[in-house]
XYZ file of C-alpha atoms in Angstrom:
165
model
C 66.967 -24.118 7.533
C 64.686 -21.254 9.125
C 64.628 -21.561 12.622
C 60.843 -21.659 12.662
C 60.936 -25.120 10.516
C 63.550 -26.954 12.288
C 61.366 -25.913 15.504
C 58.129 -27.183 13.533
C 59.847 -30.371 12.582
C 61.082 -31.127 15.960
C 57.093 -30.314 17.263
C 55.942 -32.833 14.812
C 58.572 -35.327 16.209
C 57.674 -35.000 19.166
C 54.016 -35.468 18.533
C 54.492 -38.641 16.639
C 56.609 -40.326 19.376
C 53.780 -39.506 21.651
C 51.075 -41.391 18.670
C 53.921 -44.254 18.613
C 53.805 -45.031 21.858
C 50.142 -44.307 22.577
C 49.596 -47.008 19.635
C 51.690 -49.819 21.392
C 49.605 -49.121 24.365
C 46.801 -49.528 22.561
C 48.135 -52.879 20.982
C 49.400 -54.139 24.460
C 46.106 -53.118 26.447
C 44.201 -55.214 23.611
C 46.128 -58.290 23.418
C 48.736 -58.300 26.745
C 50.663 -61.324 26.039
C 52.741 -58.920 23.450
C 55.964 -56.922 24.554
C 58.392 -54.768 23.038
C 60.912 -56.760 21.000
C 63.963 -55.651 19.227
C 63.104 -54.045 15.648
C 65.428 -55.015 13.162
C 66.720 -52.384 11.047
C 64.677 -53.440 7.803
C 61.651 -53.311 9.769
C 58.747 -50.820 11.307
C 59.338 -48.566 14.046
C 57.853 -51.015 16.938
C 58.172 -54.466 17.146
C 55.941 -56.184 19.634
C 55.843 -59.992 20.148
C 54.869 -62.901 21.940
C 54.943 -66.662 22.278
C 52.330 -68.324 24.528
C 51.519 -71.946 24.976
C 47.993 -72.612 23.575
C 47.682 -69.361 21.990
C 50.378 -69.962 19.279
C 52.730 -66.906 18.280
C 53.573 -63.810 16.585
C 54.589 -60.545 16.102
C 52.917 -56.983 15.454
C 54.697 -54.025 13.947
C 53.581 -50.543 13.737
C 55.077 -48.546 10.693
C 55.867 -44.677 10.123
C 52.251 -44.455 8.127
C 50.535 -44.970 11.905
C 49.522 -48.742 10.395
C 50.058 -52.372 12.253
C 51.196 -55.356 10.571
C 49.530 -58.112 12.600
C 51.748 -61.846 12.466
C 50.452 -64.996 14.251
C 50.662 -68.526 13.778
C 49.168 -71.380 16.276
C 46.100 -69.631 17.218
C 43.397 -72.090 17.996
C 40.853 -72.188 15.105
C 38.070 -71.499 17.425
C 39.691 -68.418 18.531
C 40.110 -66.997 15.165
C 36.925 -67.521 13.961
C 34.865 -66.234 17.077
C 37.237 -63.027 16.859
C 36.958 -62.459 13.069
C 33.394 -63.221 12.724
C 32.628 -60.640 15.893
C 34.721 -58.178 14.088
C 33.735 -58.561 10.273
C 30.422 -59.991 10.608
C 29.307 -62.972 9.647
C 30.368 -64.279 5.754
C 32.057 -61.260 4.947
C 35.680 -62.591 4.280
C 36.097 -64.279 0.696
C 35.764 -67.645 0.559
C 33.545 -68.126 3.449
C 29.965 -68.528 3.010
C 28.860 -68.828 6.888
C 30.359 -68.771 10.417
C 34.006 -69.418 10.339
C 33.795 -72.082 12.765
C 31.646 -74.200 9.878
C 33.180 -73.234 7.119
C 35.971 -75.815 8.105
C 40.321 -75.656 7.326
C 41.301 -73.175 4.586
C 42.450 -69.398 3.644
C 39.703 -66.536 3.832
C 40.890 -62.953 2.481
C 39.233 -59.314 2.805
C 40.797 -56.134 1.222
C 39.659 -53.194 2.507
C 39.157 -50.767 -0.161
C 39.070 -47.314 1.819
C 42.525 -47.820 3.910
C 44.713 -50.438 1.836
C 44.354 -52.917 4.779
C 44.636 -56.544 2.883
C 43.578 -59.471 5.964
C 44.673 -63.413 5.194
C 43.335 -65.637 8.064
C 43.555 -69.539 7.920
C 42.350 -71.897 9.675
C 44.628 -74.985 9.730
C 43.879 -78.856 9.016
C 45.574 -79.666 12.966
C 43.048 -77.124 14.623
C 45.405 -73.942 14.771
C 45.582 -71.168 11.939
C 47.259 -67.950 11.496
C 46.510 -64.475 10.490
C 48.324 -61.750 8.932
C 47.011 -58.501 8.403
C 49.092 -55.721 6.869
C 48.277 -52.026 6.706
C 45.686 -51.965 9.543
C 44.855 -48.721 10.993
C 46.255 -48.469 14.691
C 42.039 -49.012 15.886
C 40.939 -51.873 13.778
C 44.187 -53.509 14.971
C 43.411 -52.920 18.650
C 39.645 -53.764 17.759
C 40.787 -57.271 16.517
C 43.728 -57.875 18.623
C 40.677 -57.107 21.558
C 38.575 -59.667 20.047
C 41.560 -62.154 20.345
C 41.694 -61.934 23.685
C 38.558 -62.141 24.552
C 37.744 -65.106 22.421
C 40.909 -66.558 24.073
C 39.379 -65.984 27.686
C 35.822 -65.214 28.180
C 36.309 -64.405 31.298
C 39.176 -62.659 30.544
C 39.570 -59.357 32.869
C 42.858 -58.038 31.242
C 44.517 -60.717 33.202
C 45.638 -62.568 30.004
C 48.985 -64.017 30.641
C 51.419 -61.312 30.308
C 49.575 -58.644 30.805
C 50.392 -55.333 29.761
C 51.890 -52.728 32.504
């Protein structure tokens, strides 16, 4: 190989280690209970995670294609549909035909036509759901993860337990 390539590969390298890691800062400044965790070979690049008492638990990966894969189980309902309906607006997920919070237990879906993101969030019967959102571009994940925490902890000043350093 030329010498100019294998120098203009190595510059792109470089440039995308410095997006990976500026997108799990992104992902740990907007929801801090998550850390690095161990990335098994069949999986993304990054592996964040976290398990927290009263806020359930779950995992976010960030892929090669600068896209998040967001994982989380045992989130309060309330949470989830404060955050969702702040970020998507009001009605706009399939199946629900007001507020979140009235539209009671169940499995709301949005595909999003111009980036290939696909959301799924329940709400579940015992008053904690889970969402998983695949393909999300690196700022609508950190926009939603945000919205997490802050519907988590209204008075939330980045002091959410676990806090990213």
């Amino acid at each position: 190989m030329r010498p100019a390539v294998t120098d203009a590969i190595e510059e792109w390298e470089r440039a995308w280690k410095d997006t990976e890691e500026a997108a799990t800062a992104a992902m740990r400044a907007a929801f801090p209970p998550l850390d690095h965790n161990p990335t098994p070979a069949y999986c993304c690049d990054v592996m964040l995670a976290y398990d927290q008492p009263g806020l359930g638990s779950g995992q976010v990966c960030i892929d090669n294609e600068g896209r998040s894969t967001i994982e989380f189980e045992g989130i309060p309902n309330d949470v989830i549909a404060q955050a969702i309906d702040e970020v998507f607006g009001i009605a706009w997920l399939d199946n629900a035909d007001g507020p979140l919070d009235q539209c009671g237990p169940g499995t709301y879906y949005y595909d999003e036509e111009t980036t290939g993101a696909e959301f799924e969030i329940t709400l579940g019967e015992q008053d904690a759901g889970k969402l998983h959102m695949s393909y999300v571009r690196i700022p609508d994940a950190a926009t939603i993860l945000d919205a997490l925490t802050r519907a988590a902890d209204p008075t939330d000043e980045g002091e959410l337990a676990g806090a990213a350093t």
